[in-house]
GROMACS .gro file of N, CA, C and O in nm:
model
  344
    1UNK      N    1   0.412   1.296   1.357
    1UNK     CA    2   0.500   1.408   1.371
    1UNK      C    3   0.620   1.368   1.456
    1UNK      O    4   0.608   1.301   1.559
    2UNK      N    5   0.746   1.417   1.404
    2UNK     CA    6   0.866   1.384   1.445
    2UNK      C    7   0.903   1.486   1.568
    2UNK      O    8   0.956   1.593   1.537
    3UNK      N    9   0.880   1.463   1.692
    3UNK     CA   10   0.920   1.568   1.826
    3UNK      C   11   1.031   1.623   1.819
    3UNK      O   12   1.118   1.553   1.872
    4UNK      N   13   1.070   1.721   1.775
    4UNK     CA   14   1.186   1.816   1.781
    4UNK      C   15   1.281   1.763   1.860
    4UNK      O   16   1.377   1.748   1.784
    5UNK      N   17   1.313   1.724   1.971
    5UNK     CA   18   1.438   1.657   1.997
    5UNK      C   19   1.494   1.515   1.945
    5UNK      O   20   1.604   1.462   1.960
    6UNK      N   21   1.366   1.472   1.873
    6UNK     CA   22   1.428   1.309   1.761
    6UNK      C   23   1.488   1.331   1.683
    6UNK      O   24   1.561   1.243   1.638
    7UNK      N   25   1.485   1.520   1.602
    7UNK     CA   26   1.465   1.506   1.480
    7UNK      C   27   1.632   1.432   1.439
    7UNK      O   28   1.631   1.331   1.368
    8UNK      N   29   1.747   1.480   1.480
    8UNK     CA   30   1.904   1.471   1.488
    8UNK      C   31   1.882   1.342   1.445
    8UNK      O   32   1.915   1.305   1.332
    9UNK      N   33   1.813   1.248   1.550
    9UNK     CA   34   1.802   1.099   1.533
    9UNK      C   35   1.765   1.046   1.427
    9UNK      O   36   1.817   0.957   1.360
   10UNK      N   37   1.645   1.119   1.411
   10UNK     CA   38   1.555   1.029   1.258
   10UNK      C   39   1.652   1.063   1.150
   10UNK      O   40   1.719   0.973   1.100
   11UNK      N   41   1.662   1.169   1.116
   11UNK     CA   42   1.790   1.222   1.021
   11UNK      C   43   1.889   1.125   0.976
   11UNK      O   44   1.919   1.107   0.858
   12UNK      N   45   1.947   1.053   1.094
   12UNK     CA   46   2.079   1.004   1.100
   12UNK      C   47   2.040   0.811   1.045
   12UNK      O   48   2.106   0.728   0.983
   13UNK      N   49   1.896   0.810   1.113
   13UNK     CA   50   1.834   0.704   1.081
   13UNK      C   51   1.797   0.668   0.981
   13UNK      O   52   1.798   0.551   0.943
   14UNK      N   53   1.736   0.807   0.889
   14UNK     CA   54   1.710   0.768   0.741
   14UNK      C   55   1.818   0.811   0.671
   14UNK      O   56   1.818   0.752   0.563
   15UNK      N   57   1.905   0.880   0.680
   15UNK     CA   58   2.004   0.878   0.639
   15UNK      C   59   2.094   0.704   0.585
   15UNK      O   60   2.151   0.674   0.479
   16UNK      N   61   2.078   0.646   0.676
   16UNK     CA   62   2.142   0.509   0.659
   16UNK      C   63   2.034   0.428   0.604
   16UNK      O   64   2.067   0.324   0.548
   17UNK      N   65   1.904   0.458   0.611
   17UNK     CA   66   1.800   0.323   0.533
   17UNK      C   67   1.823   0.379   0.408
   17UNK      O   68   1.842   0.293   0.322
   18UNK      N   69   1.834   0.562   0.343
   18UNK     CA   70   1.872   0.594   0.220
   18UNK      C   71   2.012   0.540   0.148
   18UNK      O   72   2.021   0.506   0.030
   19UNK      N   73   2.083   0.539   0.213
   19UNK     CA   74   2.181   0.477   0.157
   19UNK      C   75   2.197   0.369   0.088
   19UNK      O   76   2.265   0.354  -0.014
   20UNK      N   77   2.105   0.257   0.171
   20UNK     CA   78   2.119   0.131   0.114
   20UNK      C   79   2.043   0.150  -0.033
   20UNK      O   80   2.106   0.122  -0.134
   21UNK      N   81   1.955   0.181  -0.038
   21UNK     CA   82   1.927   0.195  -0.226
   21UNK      C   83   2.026   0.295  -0.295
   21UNK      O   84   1.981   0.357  -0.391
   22UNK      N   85   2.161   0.317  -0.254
   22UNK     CA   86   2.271   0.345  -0.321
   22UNK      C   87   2.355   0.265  -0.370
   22UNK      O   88   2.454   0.297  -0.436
   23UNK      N   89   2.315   0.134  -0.336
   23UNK     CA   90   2.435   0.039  -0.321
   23UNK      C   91   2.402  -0.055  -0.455
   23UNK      O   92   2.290  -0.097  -0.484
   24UNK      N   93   2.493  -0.074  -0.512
   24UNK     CA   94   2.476  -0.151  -0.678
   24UNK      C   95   2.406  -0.246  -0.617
   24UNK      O   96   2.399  -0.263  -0.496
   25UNK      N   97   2.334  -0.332  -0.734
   25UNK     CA   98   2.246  -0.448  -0.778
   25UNK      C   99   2.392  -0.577  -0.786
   25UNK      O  100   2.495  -0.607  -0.847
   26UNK      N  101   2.301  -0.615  -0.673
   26UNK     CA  102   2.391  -0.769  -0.647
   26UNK      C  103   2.289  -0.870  -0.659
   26UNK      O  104   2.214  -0.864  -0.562
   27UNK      N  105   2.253  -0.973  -0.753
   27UNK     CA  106   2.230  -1.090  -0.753
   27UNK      C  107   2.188  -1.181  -0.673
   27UNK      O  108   2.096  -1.262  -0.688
   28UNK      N  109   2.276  -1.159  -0.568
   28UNK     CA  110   2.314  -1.266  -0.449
   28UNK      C  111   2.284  -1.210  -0.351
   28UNK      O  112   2.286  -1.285  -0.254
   29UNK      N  113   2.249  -1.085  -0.324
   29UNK     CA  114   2.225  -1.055  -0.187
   29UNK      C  115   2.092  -0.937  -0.244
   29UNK      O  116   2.113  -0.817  -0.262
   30UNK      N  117   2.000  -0.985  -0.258
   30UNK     CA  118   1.895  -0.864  -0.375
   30UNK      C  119   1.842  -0.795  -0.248
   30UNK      O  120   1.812  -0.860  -0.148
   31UNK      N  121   1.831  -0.635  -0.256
   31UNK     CA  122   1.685  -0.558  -0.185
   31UNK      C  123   1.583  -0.609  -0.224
   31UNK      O  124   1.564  -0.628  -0.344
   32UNK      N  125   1.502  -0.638  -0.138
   32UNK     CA  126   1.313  -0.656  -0.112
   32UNK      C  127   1.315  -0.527  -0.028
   32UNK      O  128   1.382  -0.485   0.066
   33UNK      N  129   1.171  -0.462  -0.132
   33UNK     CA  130   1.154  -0.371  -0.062
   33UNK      C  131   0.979  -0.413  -0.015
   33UNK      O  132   0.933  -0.497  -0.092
   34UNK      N  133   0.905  -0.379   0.070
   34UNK     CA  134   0.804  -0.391   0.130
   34UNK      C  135   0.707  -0.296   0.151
   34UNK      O  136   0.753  -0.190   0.193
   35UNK      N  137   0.592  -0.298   0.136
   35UNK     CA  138   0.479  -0.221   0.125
   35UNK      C  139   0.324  -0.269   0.151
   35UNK      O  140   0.272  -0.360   0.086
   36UNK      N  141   0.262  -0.198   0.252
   36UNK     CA  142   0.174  -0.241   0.288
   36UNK      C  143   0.051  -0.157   0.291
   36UNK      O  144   0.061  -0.047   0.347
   37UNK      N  145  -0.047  -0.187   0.247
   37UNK     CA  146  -0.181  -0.120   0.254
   37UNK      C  147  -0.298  -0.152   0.323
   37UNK      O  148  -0.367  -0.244   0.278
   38UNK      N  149  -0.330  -0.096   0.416
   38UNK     CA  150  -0.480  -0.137   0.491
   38UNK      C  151  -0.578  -0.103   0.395
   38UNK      O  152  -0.567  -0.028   0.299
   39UNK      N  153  -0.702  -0.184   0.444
   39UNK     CA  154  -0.826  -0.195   0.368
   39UNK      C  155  -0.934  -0.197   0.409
   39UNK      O  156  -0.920  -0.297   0.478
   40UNK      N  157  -1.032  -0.169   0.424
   40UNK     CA  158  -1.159  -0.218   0.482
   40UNK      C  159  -1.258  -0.279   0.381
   40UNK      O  160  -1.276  -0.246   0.264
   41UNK      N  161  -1.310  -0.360   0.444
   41UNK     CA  162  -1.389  -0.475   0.349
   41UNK      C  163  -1.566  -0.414   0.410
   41UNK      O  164  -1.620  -0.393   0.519
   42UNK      N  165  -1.595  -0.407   0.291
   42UNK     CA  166  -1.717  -0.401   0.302
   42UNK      C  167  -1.836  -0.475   0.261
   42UNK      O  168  -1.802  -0.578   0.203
   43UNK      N  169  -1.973  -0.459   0.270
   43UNK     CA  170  -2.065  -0.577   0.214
   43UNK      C  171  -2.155  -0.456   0.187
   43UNK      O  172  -2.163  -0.358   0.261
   44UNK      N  173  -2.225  -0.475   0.067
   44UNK     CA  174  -2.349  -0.433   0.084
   44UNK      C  175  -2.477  -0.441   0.154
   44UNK      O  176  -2.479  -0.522   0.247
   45UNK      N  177  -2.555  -0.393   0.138
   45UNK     CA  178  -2.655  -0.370   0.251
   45UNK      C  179  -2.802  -0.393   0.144
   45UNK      O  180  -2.894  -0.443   0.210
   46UNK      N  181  -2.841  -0.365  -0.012
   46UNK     CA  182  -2.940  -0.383  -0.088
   46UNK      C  183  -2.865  -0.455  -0.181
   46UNK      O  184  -2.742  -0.465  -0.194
   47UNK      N  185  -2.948  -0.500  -0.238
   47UNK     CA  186  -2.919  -0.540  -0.315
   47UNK      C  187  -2.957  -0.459  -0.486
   47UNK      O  188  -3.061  -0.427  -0.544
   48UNK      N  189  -2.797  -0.451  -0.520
   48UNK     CA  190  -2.841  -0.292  -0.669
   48UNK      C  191  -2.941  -0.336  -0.789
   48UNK      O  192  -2.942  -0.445  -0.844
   49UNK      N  193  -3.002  -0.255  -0.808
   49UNK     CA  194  -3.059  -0.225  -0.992
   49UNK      C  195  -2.967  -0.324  -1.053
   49UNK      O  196  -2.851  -0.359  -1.032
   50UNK      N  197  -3.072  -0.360  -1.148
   50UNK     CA  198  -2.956  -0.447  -1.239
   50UNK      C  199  -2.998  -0.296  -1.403
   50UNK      O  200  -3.102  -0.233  -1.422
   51UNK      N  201  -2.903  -0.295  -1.459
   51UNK     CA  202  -2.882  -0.235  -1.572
   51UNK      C  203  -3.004  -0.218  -1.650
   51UNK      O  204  -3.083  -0.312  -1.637
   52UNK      N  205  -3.033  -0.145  -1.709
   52UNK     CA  206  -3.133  -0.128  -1.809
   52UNK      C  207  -3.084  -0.059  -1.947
   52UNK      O  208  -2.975  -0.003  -1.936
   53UNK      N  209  -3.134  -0.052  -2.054
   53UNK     CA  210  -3.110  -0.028  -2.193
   53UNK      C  211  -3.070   0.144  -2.143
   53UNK      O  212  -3.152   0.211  -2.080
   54UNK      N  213  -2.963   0.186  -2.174
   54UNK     CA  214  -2.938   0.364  -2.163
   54UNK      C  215  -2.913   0.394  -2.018
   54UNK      O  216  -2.884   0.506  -1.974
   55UNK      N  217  -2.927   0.279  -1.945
   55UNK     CA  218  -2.894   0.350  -1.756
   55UNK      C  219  -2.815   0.226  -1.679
   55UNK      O  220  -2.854   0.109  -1.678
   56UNK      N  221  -2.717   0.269  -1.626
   56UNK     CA  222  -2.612   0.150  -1.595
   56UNK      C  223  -2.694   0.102  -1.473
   56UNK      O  224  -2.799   0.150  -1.431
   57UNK      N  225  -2.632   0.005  -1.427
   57UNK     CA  226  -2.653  -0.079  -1.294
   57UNK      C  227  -2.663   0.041  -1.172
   57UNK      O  228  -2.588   0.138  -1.165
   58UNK      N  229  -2.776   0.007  -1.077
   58UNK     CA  230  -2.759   0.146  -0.966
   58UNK      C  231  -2.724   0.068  -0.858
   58UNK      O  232  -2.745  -0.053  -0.865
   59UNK      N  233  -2.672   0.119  -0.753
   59UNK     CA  234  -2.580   0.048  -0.644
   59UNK      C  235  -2.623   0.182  -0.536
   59UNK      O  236  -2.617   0.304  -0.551
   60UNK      N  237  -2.654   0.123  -0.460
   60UNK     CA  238  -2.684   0.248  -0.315
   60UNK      C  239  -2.525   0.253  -0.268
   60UNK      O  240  -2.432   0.176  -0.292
   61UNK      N  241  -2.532   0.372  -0.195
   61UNK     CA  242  -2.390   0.408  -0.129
   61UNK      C  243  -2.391   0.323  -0.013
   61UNK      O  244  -2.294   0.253   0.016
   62UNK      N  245  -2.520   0.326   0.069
   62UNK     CA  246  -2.504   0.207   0.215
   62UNK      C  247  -2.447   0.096   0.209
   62UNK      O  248  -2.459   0.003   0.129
   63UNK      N  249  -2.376   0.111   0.306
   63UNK     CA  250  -2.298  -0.054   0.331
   63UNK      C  251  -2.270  -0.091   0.486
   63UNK      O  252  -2.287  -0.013   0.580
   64UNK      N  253  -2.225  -0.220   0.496
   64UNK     CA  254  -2.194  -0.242   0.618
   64UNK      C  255  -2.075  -0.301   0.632
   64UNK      O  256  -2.043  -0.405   0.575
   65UNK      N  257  -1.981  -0.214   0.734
   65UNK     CA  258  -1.825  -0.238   0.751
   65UNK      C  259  -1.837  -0.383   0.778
   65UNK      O  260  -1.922  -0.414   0.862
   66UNK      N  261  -1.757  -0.494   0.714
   66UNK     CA  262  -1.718  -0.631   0.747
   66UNK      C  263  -1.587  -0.624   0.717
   66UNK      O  264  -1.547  -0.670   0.610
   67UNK      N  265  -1.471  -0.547   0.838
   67UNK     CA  266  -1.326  -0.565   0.903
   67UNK      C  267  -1.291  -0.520   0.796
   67UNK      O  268  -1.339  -0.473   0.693
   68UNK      N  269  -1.148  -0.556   0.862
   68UNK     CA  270  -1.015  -0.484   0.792
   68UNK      C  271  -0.926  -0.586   0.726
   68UNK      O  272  -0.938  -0.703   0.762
   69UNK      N  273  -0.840  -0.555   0.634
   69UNK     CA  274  -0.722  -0.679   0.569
   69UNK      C  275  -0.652  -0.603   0.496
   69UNK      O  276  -0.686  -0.530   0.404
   70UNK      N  277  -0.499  -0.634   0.566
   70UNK     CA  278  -0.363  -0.544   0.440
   70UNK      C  279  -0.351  -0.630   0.320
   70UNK      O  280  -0.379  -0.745   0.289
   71UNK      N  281  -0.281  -0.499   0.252
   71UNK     CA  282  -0.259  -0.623   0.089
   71UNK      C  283  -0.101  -0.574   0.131
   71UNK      O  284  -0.064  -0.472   0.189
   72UNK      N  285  -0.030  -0.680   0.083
   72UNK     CA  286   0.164  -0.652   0.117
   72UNK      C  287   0.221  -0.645  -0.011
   72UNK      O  288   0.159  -0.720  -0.087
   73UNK      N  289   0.326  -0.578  -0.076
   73UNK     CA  290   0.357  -0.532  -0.180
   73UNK      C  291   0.502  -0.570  -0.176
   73UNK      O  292   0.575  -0.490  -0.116
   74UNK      N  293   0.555  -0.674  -0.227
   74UNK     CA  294   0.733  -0.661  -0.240
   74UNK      C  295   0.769  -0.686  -0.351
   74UNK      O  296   0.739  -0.787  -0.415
   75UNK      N  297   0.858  -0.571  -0.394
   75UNK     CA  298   0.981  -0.574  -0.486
   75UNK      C  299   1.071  -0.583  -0.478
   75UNK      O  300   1.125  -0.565  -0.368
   76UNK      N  301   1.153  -0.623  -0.605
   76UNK     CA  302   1.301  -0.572  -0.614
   76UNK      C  303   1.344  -0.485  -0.699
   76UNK      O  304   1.364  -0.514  -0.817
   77UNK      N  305   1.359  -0.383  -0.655
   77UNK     CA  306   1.378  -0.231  -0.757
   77UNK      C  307   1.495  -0.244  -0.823
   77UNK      O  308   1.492  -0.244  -0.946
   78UNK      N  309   1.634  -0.259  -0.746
   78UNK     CA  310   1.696  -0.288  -0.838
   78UNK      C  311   1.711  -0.389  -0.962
   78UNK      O  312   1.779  -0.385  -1.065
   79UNK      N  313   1.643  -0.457  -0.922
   79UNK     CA  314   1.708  -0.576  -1.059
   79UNK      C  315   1.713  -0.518  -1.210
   79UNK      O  316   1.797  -0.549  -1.294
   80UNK      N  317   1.591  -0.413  -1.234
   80UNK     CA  318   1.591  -0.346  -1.372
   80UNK      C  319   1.507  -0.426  -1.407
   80UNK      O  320   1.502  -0.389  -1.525
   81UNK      N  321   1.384  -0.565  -1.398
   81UNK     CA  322   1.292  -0.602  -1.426
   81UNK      C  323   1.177  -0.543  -1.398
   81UNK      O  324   1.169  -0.493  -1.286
   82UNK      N  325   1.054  -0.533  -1.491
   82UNK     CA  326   0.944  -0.450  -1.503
   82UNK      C  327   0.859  -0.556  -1.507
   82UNK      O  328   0.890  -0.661  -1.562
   83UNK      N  329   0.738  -0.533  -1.443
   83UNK     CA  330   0.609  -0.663  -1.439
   83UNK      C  331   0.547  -0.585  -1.453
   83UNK      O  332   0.575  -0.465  -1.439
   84UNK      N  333   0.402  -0.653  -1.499
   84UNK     CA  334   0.261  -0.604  -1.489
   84UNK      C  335   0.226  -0.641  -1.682
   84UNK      O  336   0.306  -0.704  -1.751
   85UNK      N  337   0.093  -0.585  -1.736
   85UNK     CA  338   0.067  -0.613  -1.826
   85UNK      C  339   0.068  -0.491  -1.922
   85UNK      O  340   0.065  -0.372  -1.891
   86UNK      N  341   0.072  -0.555  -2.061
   86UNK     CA  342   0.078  -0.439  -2.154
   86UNK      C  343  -0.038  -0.407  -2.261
   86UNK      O  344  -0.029  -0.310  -2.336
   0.00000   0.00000   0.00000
């Protein structure tokens, strides 16, 4: 939460990070934009059912937390190139 006397500030602050994705697609000087996601890694704790004819694999909900790890995400939005699969 933004404390009521920042707000003028943040305003003025995103105001100018918005801008820059106003600015044409240059080649030579490209936006990366950045994105990051935390994670927690987990392990199981049994080991699951294996599958049977008419009943999928069973997996207990228990687990045991083994830490944390971000995944980092960068693009370039402008360029007008699209990835991923079809």
């Amino acid at each position: 939460m933004i404390p009521p006397q920042k707000n003028a500030f943040f305003v003025a602050d995103m105001e100018d990070v918005l801008e820059v994705y106003h600015q044409p697609y240059d080649p030579k000087r490209p936006m990366i934009c950045m994105d990051e996601q935390p994670v927690q890694l987990i392990k199981e704790t049994r080991t699951p059912l294996p599958a049977k004819p008419g009943h999928p694999e069973l997996i207990d909900y228990e687990y045991e937390r083994n830490g944390t790890a971000s995944i980092f995400m960068f693009t370039e939005p402008l360029s007008g190139a699209s990835q991923g699969g079809s």
